[in-house]
Amino acid sequence: MTEKKLNLYTNLFFFFIFIPVLTLVVPTVKWVETRPWLFVAVTVYLIIIYQALTHANIPGLFIRRHYVRSIIYLLLSLGITALFARFAVWLSYYERPATPQHWSPIESTVWFLFLVILGFSFFYNMLMESTRLARAREEMEAQRDKAELAMYKAQINPHFLFNTLNTLYGLILTDSDKREEAFEKFINMCKYTYNNANRDFIPMSEETDYLQEYVDLQQLRLGDTTHVTTSYDVDNPDTPVAPMILITFVENAFKYGISSTDDSHIDVKLRVRRGTLLFTVFNSHINPQKKTSTHSGIRNVRHRLDLLYTDDYTLRAHADHEGYHVRLEIRQMGRHQSLKM
């Protein structure tokens, strides 16, 4: 419930339920016939003091450690109530003269009503403060998540540039005739990273194009010993996905899964049906010289998945006698885009 709606509902409850019920359980209901002006004056005062107390927000001042202001407001409300109680007594005697008393029942009634209103206003202010704190906490968490996502995304770009430039460097050294094609693909990938630097989600078609550009670029430097297959089966090209969430697994496959002497195979498959993504990567050859990797790229992806998809994803990775397997499943992808907007 938003703060405006909560404020509206609370005020409606106060004016149309709380005040009528309160006047029925105290002697003021008898004043309608016997002392009408006194009844009107007390009712108006209750409304004014309620508005003043809720506006002053004494509990909020205490929470923010404005102790002096909160005590001043509290003492001021007590003083004004004391003056009004004496005025109510005078108004009662003015309408129906009687022998003055040291402590009139009317004065007791006014103080009782004031304490009830004071308690209700404190409850209202505490309710509003808790709502504000909850909203502020949510905003802080959202900003923190956004900052973390930006940090993780920023870490991907240098990793990608290092690997890609290494590929281009190798083609230049070998004086390969594929250099122009490689540089064209490199430029396209740089455009992708630049255009999506500040976007939380992109269409699935853009992500698959980016993956294929990377695979094609890597294949330009591979020999006949490495066989690469890719498959993209997407029912809706506009399905939203976090940019560069899949590339790390493909990068690792080329980093650890190729050999210049032994036959090796890399298989990349992507399937999207009704907002559920299934992404698998397999590489048959595991480079023993690179097993000491810190796996920072995988940890990076896990952090992004935790922030973006929470419990709606499953990531499994394991090695066996055939090679290294990665399986990522993301469910209800469109729902998470709406939550992050």
mmCIF file of C-alpha atoms in Angstrom:
data_model
loop_
_atom_site.group_PDB
_atom_site.id
_atom_site.type_symbol
_atom_site.label_atom_id
_atom_site.label_comp_id
_atom_site.label_asym_id
_atom_site.label_seq_id
_atom_site.Cartn_x
_atom_site.Cartn_y
_atom_site.Cartn_z
ATOM 1 C CA MET A 1 0.000 0.000 0.000
ATOM 2 C CA THR A 2 1.371 3.421 -0.951
ATOM 3 C CA GLU A 3 1.859 6.204 1.578
ATOM 4 C CA LYS A 4 -0.894 8.333 0.015
ATOM 5 C CA LYS A 5 -3.443 5.530 0.192
ATOM 6 C CA LEU A 6 -2.479 4.717 3.771
ATOM 7 C CA ASN A 7 -2.868 8.376 4.726
ATOM 8 C CA LEU A 8 -6.271 8.553 3.022
ATOM 9 C CA TYR A 9 -7.619 5.376 4.621
ATOM 10 C CA THR A 10 -6.386 6.353 8.082
ATOM 11 C CA ASN A 11 -8.005 9.784 7.896
ATOM 12 C CA LEU A 12 -11.274 8.325 6.631
ATOM 13 C CA PHE A 13 -11.237 5.877 9.542
ATOM 14 C CA PHE A 14 -10.551 8.704 11.998
ATOM 15 C CA PHE A 15 -13.271 11.073 10.780
ATOM 16 C CA PHE A 16 -16.052 8.625 9.943
ATOM 17 C CA ILE A 17 -15.525 5.797 12.430
ATOM 18 C CA PHE A 18 -13.168 6.716 15.246
ATOM 19 C CA ILE A 19 -14.616 10.151 16.144
ATOM 20 C CA PRO A 20 -18.313 9.066 16.014
ATOM 21 C CA VAL A 21 -17.636 5.985 18.150
ATOM 22 C CA LEU A 22 -15.540 8.000 20.586
ATOM 23 C CA THR A 23 -18.285 10.571 21.124
ATOM 24 C CA LEU A 24 -20.762 7.785 21.848
ATOM 25 C CA VAL A 25 -18.758 6.224 24.689
ATOM 26 C CA VAL A 26 -18.138 9.451 26.634
ATOM 27 C CA PRO A 27 -20.607 12.018 28.099
ATOM 28 C CA THR A 28 -20.256 14.257 25.030
ATOM 29 C CA VAL A 29 -23.186 12.460 23.399
ATOM 30 C CA LYS A 30 -25.459 13.978 26.041
ATOM 31 C CA TRP A 31 -24.157 17.439 25.220
ATOM 32 C CA VAL A 32 -25.854 17.405 21.816
ATOM 33 C CA GLU A 33 -29.152 18.258 23.531
ATOM 34 C CA THR A 34 -28.019 19.850 26.799
ATOM 35 C CA ARG A 35 -24.915 21.787 25.719
ATOM 36 C CA PRO A 36 -24.793 21.942 21.868
ATOM 37 C CA TRP A 37 -22.144 24.656 21.691
ATOM 38 C CA LEU A 38 -19.908 22.704 24.026
ATOM 39 C CA PHE A 39 -20.331 19.581 21.887
ATOM 40 C CA VAL A 40 -19.407 21.485 18.714
ATOM 41 C CA ALA A 41 -16.416 23.163 20.376
ATOM 42 C CA VAL A 42 -15.010 19.867 21.710
ATOM 43 C CA THR A 43 -15.499 18.074 18.377
ATOM 44 C CA VAL A 44 -13.788 20.870 16.432
ATOM 45 C CA TYR A 45 -10.954 20.939 18.941
ATOM 46 C CA LEU A 46 -10.399 17.182 18.638
ATOM 47 C CA ILE A 47 -10.115 17.480 14.868
ATOM 48 C CA ILE A 48 -7.737 20.466 15.095
ATOM 49 C CA ILE A 49 -5.499 18.871 17.727
ATOM 50 C CA TYR A 50 -5.385 15.620 15.734
ATOM 51 C CA GLN A 51 -4.309 17.446 12.587
ATOM 52 C CA ALA A 52 -1.709 19.420 14.557
ATOM 53 C CA LEU A 53 -0.269 16.338 16.267
ATOM 54 C CA THR A 54 -0.073 14.293 13.085
ATOM 55 C CA HIS A 55 1.580 17.220 11.275
ATOM 56 C CA ALA A 56 4.065 17.761 14.113
ATOM 57 C CA ASN A 57 4.941 14.033 14.005
ATOM 58 C CA ILE A 58 6.377 13.806 17.509
ATOM 59 C CA PRO A 59 7.373 10.091 17.179
ATOM 60 C CA GLY A 60 9.179 10.921 13.923
ATOM 61 C CA LEU A 61 11.086 13.715 15.646
ATOM 62 C CA PHE A 62 12.142 11.284 18.380
ATOM 63 C CA ILE A 63 13.317 8.773 15.788
ATOM 64 C CA ARG A 64 15.374 11.487 14.073
ATOM 65 C CA ARG A 65 16.738 12.568 17.482
ATOM 66 C CA HIS A 66 15.112 16.006 17.434
ATOM 67 C CA TYR A 67 14.369 15.647 21.125
ATOM 68 C CA VAL A 68 13.986 19.356 21.959
ATOM 69 C CA ARG A 69 11.440 20.009 19.202
ATOM 70 C CA SER A 70 9.436 16.913 20.091
ATOM 71 C CA ILE A 71 9.277 17.879 23.787
ATOM 72 C CA ILE A 72 8.296 21.451 22.877
ATOM 73 C CA TYR A 73 5.458 20.217 20.640
ATOM 74 C CA LEU A 74 4.255 17.810 23.327
ATOM 75 C CA LEU A 75 4.297 20.473 26.052
ATOM 76 C CA LEU A 76 2.599 22.934 23.718
ATOM 77 C CA SER A 77 -0.241 20.476 23.015
ATOM 78 C CA LEU A 78 -0.639 19.838 26.752
ATOM 79 C CA GLY A 79 -0.750 23.560 27.507
ATOM 80 C CA ILE A 80 -3.285 24.294 24.777
ATOM 81 C CA THR A 81 -5.444 21.405 25.989
ATOM 82 C CA ALA A 82 -5.336 22.733 29.559
ATOM 83 C CA LEU A 83 -6.507 26.147 28.324
ATOM 84 C CA PHE A 84 -9.229 24.600 26.192
ATOM 85 C CA ALA A 85 -10.422 22.441 29.090
ATOM 86 C CA ARG A 86 -10.897 25.579 31.191
ATOM 87 C CA PHE A 87 -12.646 27.229 28.231
ATOM 88 C CA ALA A 88 -14.972 24.214 27.919
ATOM 89 C CA VAL A 89 -15.852 24.529 31.590
ATOM 90 C CA TRP A 90 -16.563 28.248 31.177
ATOM 91 C CA LEU A 91 -18.666 27.566 28.050
ATOM 92 C CA SER A 92 -20.641 24.935 29.956
ATOM 93 C CA TYR A 93 -21.342 27.337 32.821
ATOM 94 C CA TYR A 94 -22.199 30.059 30.305
ATOM 95 C CA GLU A 95 -24.893 27.854 28.752
ATOM 96 C CA ARG A 96 -26.149 26.317 32.009
ATOM 97 C CA PRO A 97 -25.017 28.218 35.103
ATOM 98 C CA ALA A 98 -24.003 26.018 38.000
ATOM 99 C CA THR A 99 -21.793 26.038 41.040
ATOM 100 C CA PRO A 100 -18.135 26.040 39.941
ATOM 101 C CA GLN A 101 -16.149 22.936 40.891
ATOM 102 C CA HIS A 102 -12.430 22.582 41.472
ATOM 103 C CA TRP A 103 -12.254 19.804 38.913
ATOM 104 C CA SER A 104 -15.205 19.587 36.567
ATOM 105 C CA PRO A 105 -16.308 16.328 34.857
ATOM 106 C CA ILE A 106 -16.215 18.316 31.622
ATOM 107 C CA GLU A 107 -12.532 19.029 32.168
ATOM 108 C CA SER A 108 -11.896 15.340 32.834
ATOM 109 C CA THR A 109 -13.744 14.427 29.629
ATOM 110 C CA VAL A 110 -11.681 16.889 27.565
ATOM 111 C CA TRP A 111 -8.430 15.485 28.950
ATOM 112 C CA PHE A 112 -9.566 11.911 28.345
ATOM 113 C CA LEU A 113 -10.463 12.725 24.733
ATOM 114 C CA PHE A 114 -7.132 14.495 24.254
ATOM 115 C CA LEU A 115 -5.178 11.479 25.517
ATOM 116 C CA VAL A 116 -7.117 9.180 23.198
ATOM 117 C CA ILE A 117 -6.440 11.486 20.236
ATOM 118 C CA LEU A 118 -2.791 11.777 21.279
ATOM 119 C CA GLY A 119 -2.498 7.981 21.298
ATOM 120 C CA PHE A 120 -4.216 7.668 17.913
ATOM 121 C CA SER A 121 -1.978 10.327 16.362
ATOM 122 C CA PHE A 122 1.113 8.567 17.759
ATOM 123 C CA PHE A 123 -0.120 5.308 16.244
ATOM 124 C CA TYR A 124 -0.729 7.031 12.901
ATOM 125 C CA ASN A 125 2.700 8.669 12.888
ATOM 126 C CA MET A 126 4.459 5.414 13.796
ATOM 127 C CA LEU A 127 2.564 3.644 11.015
ATOM 128 C CA MET A 128 3.607 6.288 8.499
ATOM 129 C CA GLU A 129 7.199 6.244 9.733
ATOM 130 C CA SER A 130 7.403 2.476 9.361
ATOM 131 C CA THR A 131 6.012 2.804 5.830
ATOM 132 C CA ARG A 132 8.569 5.470 4.952
ATOM 133 C CA LEU A 133 11.415 3.433 6.432
ATOM 134 C CA ALA A 134 10.316 0.333 4.539
ATOM 135 C CA ARG A 135 10.143 2.297 1.287
ATOM 136 C CA ALA A 136 13.529 3.908 1.948
ATOM 137 C CA ARG A 137 15.024 0.488 2.681
ATOM 138 C CA GLU A 138 13.599 -0.883 -0.564
ATOM 139 C CA GLU A 139 14.998 2.085 -2.499
ATOM 140 C CA MET A 140 18.411 1.646 -0.880
ATOM 141 C CA GLU A 141 18.411 -2.059 -1.707
ATOM 142 C CA ALA A 142 17.374 -1.299 -5.284
ATOM 143 C CA GLN A 143 20.163 1.262 -5.627
ATOM 144 C CA ARG A 144 22.634 -1.173 -4.097
ATOM 145 C CA ASP A 145 21.542 -3.926 -6.473
ATOM 146 C CA LYS A 146 21.805 -1.552 -9.409
ATOM 147 C CA ALA A 147 25.317 -0.516 -8.341
ATOM 148 C CA GLU A 148 26.373 -4.132 -7.958
ATOM 149 C CA LEU A 149 24.965 -5.007 -11.366
ATOM 150 C CA ALA A 150 26.845 -2.100 -12.910
ATOM 151 C CA MET A 151 30.028 -3.268 -11.214
ATOM 152 C CA TYR A 152 29.663 -6.858 -12.408
ATOM 153 C CA LYS A 153 28.778 -5.723 -15.906
ATOM 154 C CA ALA A 154 31.819 -3.442 -15.952
ATOM 155 C CA GLN A 155 34.010 -6.409 -15.008
ATOM 156 C CA ILE A 156 32.793 -8.340 -18.060
ATOM 157 C CA ASN A 157 33.951 -5.774 -20.608
ATOM 158 C CA PRO A 158 37.717 -5.905 -19.832
ATOM 159 C CA HIS A 159 37.519 -9.702 -19.722
ATOM 160 C CA PHE A 160 35.869 -9.783 -23.142
ATOM 161 C CA LEU A 161 38.289 -7.215 -24.614
ATOM 162 C CA PHE A 162 41.333 -9.112 -23.357
ATOM 163 C CA ASN A 163 40.192 -12.401 -24.885
ATOM 164 C CA THR A 164 39.095 -10.842 -28.171
ATOM 165 C CA LEU A 165 42.209 -8.714 -28.605
ATOM 166 C CA ASN A 166 44.281 -11.804 -27.917
ATOM 167 C CA THR A 167 42.460 -13.518 -30.791
ATOM 168 C CA LEU A 168 43.056 -10.562 -33.114
ATOM 169 C CA TYR A 169 46.712 -10.435 -32.097
ATOM 170 C CA GLY A 170 47.110 -14.091 -33.017
ATOM 171 C CA LEU A 171 45.588 -13.491 -36.457
ATOM 172 C CA ILE A 172 47.899 -10.555 -37.072
ATOM 173 C CA LEU A 173 50.990 -12.562 -36.120
ATOM 174 C CA THR A 174 50.061 -15.348 -38.514
ATOM 175 C CA ASP A 175 49.309 -12.818 -41.264
ATOM 176 C CA SER A 176 45.943 -14.433 -41.683
ATOM 177 C CA ASP A 177 43.650 -13.374 -44.524
ATOM 178 C CA LYS A 178 40.801 -13.468 -41.996
ATOM 179 C CA ARG A 179 41.946 -10.311 -40.247
ATOM 180 C CA GLU A 180 39.449 -7.993 -41.943
ATOM 181 C CA GLU A 181 36.530 -10.264 -41.110
ATOM 182 C CA ALA A 182 37.776 -10.586 -37.548
ATOM 183 C CA PHE A 183 38.047 -6.823 -37.097
ATOM 184 C CA GLU A 184 34.530 -6.361 -38.504
ATOM 185 C CA LYS A 185 33.126 -8.816 -35.983
ATOM 186 C CA PHE A 186 35.160 -7.189 -33.223
ATOM 187 C CA ILE A 187 33.692 -3.773 -34.080
ATOM 188 C CA ASN A 188 30.162 -5.208 -34.042
ATOM 189 C CA MET A 189 30.744 -6.707 -30.602
ATOM 190 C CA CYS A 190 32.156 -3.437 -29.296
ATOM 191 C CA LYS A 191 29.020 -1.672 -30.518
ATOM 192 C CA TYR A 192 26.933 -4.208 -28.645
ATOM 193 C CA THR A 193 28.776 -3.677 -25.356
ATOM 194 C CA TYR A 194 28.656 0.111 -25.768
ATOM 195 C CA ASN A 195 24.948 0.262 -26.654
ATOM 196 C CA ASN A 196 23.942 -2.035 -23.788
ATOM 197 C CA ALA A 197 26.215 -0.658 -21.074
ATOM 198 C CA ASN A 198 23.322 1.034 -19.244
ATOM 199 C CA ARG A 199 20.505 -1.355 -20.118
ATOM 200 C CA ASP A 200 19.247 -3.932 -17.647
ATOM 201 C CA PHE A 201 17.466 -6.026 -20.275
ATOM 202 C CA ILE A 202 17.638 -6.436 -24.058
ATOM 203 C CA PRO A 203 15.719 -8.536 -26.619
ATOM 204 C CA MET A 204 16.871 -12.129 -26.879
ATOM 205 C CA SER A 205 17.649 -11.644 -30.583
ATOM 206 C CA GLU A 206 20.404 -9.146 -29.733
ATOM 207 C CA GLU A 207 21.971 -11.534 -27.226
ATOM 208 C CA THR A 208 21.980 -14.470 -29.663
ATOM 209 C CA ASP A 209 23.523 -12.274 -32.387
ATOM 210 C CA TYR A 210 26.241 -11.267 -29.960
ATOM 211 C CA LEU A 211 26.945 -14.878 -28.969
ATOM 212 C CA GLN A 212 27.199 -15.942 -32.615
ATOM 213 C CA GLU A 213 29.510 -13.035 -33.452
ATOM 214 C CA TYR A 214 31.824 -14.167 -30.663
ATOM 215 C CA VAL A 215 31.713 -17.808 -31.768
ATOM 216 C CA ASP A 216 32.430 -16.810 -35.376
ATOM 217 C CA LEU A 217 35.325 -14.635 -34.283
ATOM 218 C CA GLN A 218 36.870 -17.441 -32.258
ATOM 219 C CA GLN A 219 36.448 -19.907 -35.106
ATOM 220 C CA LEU A 220 38.579 -17.711 -37.338
ATOM 221 C CA ARG A 221 41.653 -18.683 -35.325
ATOM 222 C CA LEU A 222 40.805 -22.344 -34.735
ATOM 223 C CA GLY A 223 42.267 -25.231 -36.651
ATOM 224 C CA ASP A 224 40.638 -28.393 -37.907
ATOM 225 C CA THR A 225 40.973 -30.102 -34.532
ATOM 226 C CA THR A 226 38.201 -28.042 -32.888
ATOM 227 C CA HIS A 227 34.591 -28.478 -33.946
ATOM 228 C CA VAL A 228 31.991 -25.935 -32.869
ATOM 229 C CA THR A 229 28.225 -26.289 -33.116
ATOM 230 C CA THR A 230 25.614 -23.740 -32.125
ATOM 231 C CA SER A 231 21.829 -23.912 -31.913
ATOM 232 C CA TYR A 232 19.371 -21.117 -31.131
ATOM 233 C CA ASP A 233 15.698 -21.992 -30.783
ATOM 234 C CA VAL A 234 13.764 -18.918 -29.594
ATOM 235 C CA ASP A 235 9.986 -18.688 -29.848
ATOM 236 C CA ASN A 236 9.914 -14.920 -29.257
ATOM 237 C CA PRO A 237 12.926 -12.797 -30.317
ATOM 238 C CA ASP A 238 11.725 -9.966 -28.047
ATOM 239 C CA THR A 239 11.933 -12.049 -24.865
ATOM 240 C CA PRO A 240 13.882 -9.864 -22.386
ATOM 241 C CA VAL A 241 17.238 -11.079 -21.099
ATOM 242 C CA ALA A 242 20.056 -9.441 -19.155
ATOM 243 C CA PRO A 243 22.846 -8.464 -21.577
ATOM 244 C CA MET A 244 26.104 -10.436 -21.492
ATOM 245 C CA ILE A 245 24.697 -12.934 -19.012
ATOM 246 C CA LEU A 246 25.586 -15.920 -21.237
ATOM 247 C CA ILE A 247 28.877 -14.928 -22.864
ATOM 248 C CA THR A 248 31.091 -15.966 -19.926
ATOM 249 C CA PHE A 249 30.170 -19.637 -20.343
ATOM 250 C CA VAL A 250 31.000 -19.525 -24.056
ATOM 251 C CA GLU A 251 34.276 -17.708 -23.363
ATOM 252 C CA ASN A 252 35.285 -20.379 -20.869
ATOM 253 C CA ALA A 253 34.454 -23.116 -23.371
ATOM 254 C CA PHE A 254 36.899 -21.625 -25.878
ATOM 255 C CA LYS A 255 39.455 -20.872 -23.186
ATOM 256 C CA TYR A 256 39.519 -24.350 -21.636
ATOM 257 C CA GLY A 257 37.986 -26.520 -24.338
ATOM 258 C CA ILE A 258 40.300 -26.267 -27.344
ATOM 259 C CA SER A 259 43.486 -28.020 -28.326
ATOM 260 C CA SER A 260 45.922 -27.539 -31.194
ATOM 261 C CA THR A 261 46.758 -31.238 -31.292
ATOM 262 C CA ASP A 262 43.764 -33.240 -30.025
ATOM 263 C CA ASP A 263 40.257 -33.303 -31.421
ATOM 264 C CA SER A 264 37.899 -31.199 -29.296
ATOM 265 C CA HIS A 265 34.295 -30.202 -29.538
ATOM 266 C CA ILE A 266 32.294 -27.196 -28.286
ATOM 267 C CA ASP A 267 28.523 -27.292 -28.305
ATOM 268 C CA VAL A 268 26.366 -24.231 -27.517
ATOM 269 C CA LYS A 269 22.584 -24.595 -27.345
ATOM 270 C CA LEU A 270 19.985 -21.988 -26.464
ATOM 271 C CA ARG A 271 16.272 -22.695 -26.196
ATOM 272 C CA VAL A 272 13.584 -20.216 -25.102
ATOM 273 C CA ARG A 273 9.959 -21.243 -24.723
ATOM 274 C CA ARG A 274 7.211 -19.138 -23.077
ATOM 275 C CA GLY A 275 9.632 -17.002 -21.115
ATOM 276 C CA THR A 276 11.798 -19.905 -19.903
ATOM 277 C CA LEU A 277 15.394 -20.053 -21.056
ATOM 278 C CA LEU A 278 17.506 -23.201 -21.220
ATOM 279 C CA PHE A 279 21.155 -22.625 -22.089
ATOM 280 C CA THR A 280 23.750 -25.408 -22.242
ATOM 281 C CA VAL A 281 27.442 -25.269 -23.090
ATOM 282 C CA PHE A 282 29.696 -28.306 -23.479
ATOM 283 C CA ASN A 283 33.380 -28.540 -24.248
ATOM 284 C CA SER A 284 35.047 -31.917 -24.604
ATOM 285 C CA HIS A 285 38.653 -30.940 -24.014
ATOM 286 C CA ILE A 286 39.770 -29.499 -20.691
ATOM 287 C CA ASN A 287 43.050 -27.638 -20.848
ATOM 288 C CA PRO A 288 45.097 -28.914 -17.858
ATOM 289 C CA GLN A 289 47.321 -25.833 -17.878
ATOM 290 C CA LYS A 290 44.363 -23.559 -17.070
ATOM 291 C CA LYS A 291 42.694 -25.508 -14.295
ATOM 292 C CA THR A 292 44.128 -23.088 -11.738
ATOM 293 C CA SER A 293 41.702 -20.383 -12.867
ATOM 294 C CA THR A 294 40.027 -18.392 -10.077
ATOM 295 C CA HIS A 295 36.650 -18.770 -11.840
ATOM 296 C CA SER A 296 35.939 -15.107 -11.170
ATOM 297 C CA GLY A 297 33.854 -14.932 -14.342
ATOM 298 C CA ILE A 298 31.485 -17.674 -13.113
ATOM 299 C CA ARG A 299 31.176 -16.018 -9.688
ATOM 300 C CA ASN A 300 30.422 -12.752 -11.455
ATOM 301 C CA VAL A 301 27.590 -14.367 -13.428
ATOM 302 C CA ARG A 302 26.172 -16.017 -10.289
ATOM 303 C CA HIS A 303 26.067 -12.657 -8.524
ATOM 304 C CA ARG A 304 24.234 -11.069 -11.461
ATOM 305 C CA LEU A 305 21.791 -13.970 -11.631
ATOM 306 C CA ASP A 306 21.123 -13.668 -7.886
ATOM 307 C CA LEU A 307 20.343 -9.971 -8.240
ATOM 308 C CA LEU A 308 18.333 -10.191 -11.458
ATOM 309 C CA TYR A 309 16.477 -13.501 -11.216
ATOM 310 C CA THR A 310 16.677 -14.394 -7.498
ATOM 311 C CA ASP A 311 15.167 -17.873 -7.074
ATOM 312 C CA ASP A 312 13.929 -18.217 -10.657
ATOM 313 C CA TYR A 313 17.126 -19.629 -12.069
ATOM 314 C CA THR A 314 19.177 -22.816 -11.808
ATOM 315 C CA LEU A 315 22.859 -22.983 -12.718
ATOM 316 C CA ARG A 316 24.777 -26.252 -12.729
ATOM 317 C CA ALA A 317 28.333 -26.869 -13.904
ATOM 318 C CA HIS A 318 30.363 -30.062 -13.642
ATOM 319 C CA ALA A 319 33.159 -32.002 -15.321
ATOM 320 C CA ASP A 320 33.147 -35.692 -16.192
ATOM 321 C CA HIS A 321 35.029 -38.088 -18.439
ATOM 322 C CA GLU A 322 33.405 -36.525 -21.521
ATOM 323 C CA GLY A 323 34.261 -32.921 -20.741
ATOM 324 C CA TYR A 324 32.796 -29.875 -19.004
ATOM 325 C CA HIS A 325 29.035 -29.227 -18.864
ATOM 326 C CA VAL A 326 27.163 -26.027 -18.030
ATOM 327 C CA ARG A 327 23.379 -25.861 -17.759
ATOM 328 C CA LEU A 328 21.522 -22.629 -17.025
ATOM 329 C CA GLU A 329 17.747 -22.361 -16.715
ATOM 330 C CA ILE A 330 15.939 -19.051 -16.160
ATOM 331 C CA ARG A 331 12.203 -19.031 -15.550
ATOM 332 C CA GLN A 332 9.611 -16.231 -15.850
ATOM 333 C CA MET A 333 12.035 -13.885 -17.584
ATOM 334 C CA GLY A 334 9.427 -11.252 -18.472
ATOM 335 C CA ARG A 335 8.309 -10.955 -14.845
ATOM 336 C CA HIS A 336 11.774 -9.929 -13.703
ATOM 337 C CA GLN A 337 12.019 -7.225 -16.349
ATOM 338 C CA SER A 338 8.836 -5.607 -14.986
ATOM 339 C CA LEU A 339 10.150 -5.827 -11.412
ATOM 340 C CA LYS A 340 13.395 -4.057 -12.297
ATOM 341 C CA MET A 341 11.827 -1.223 -14.248
#
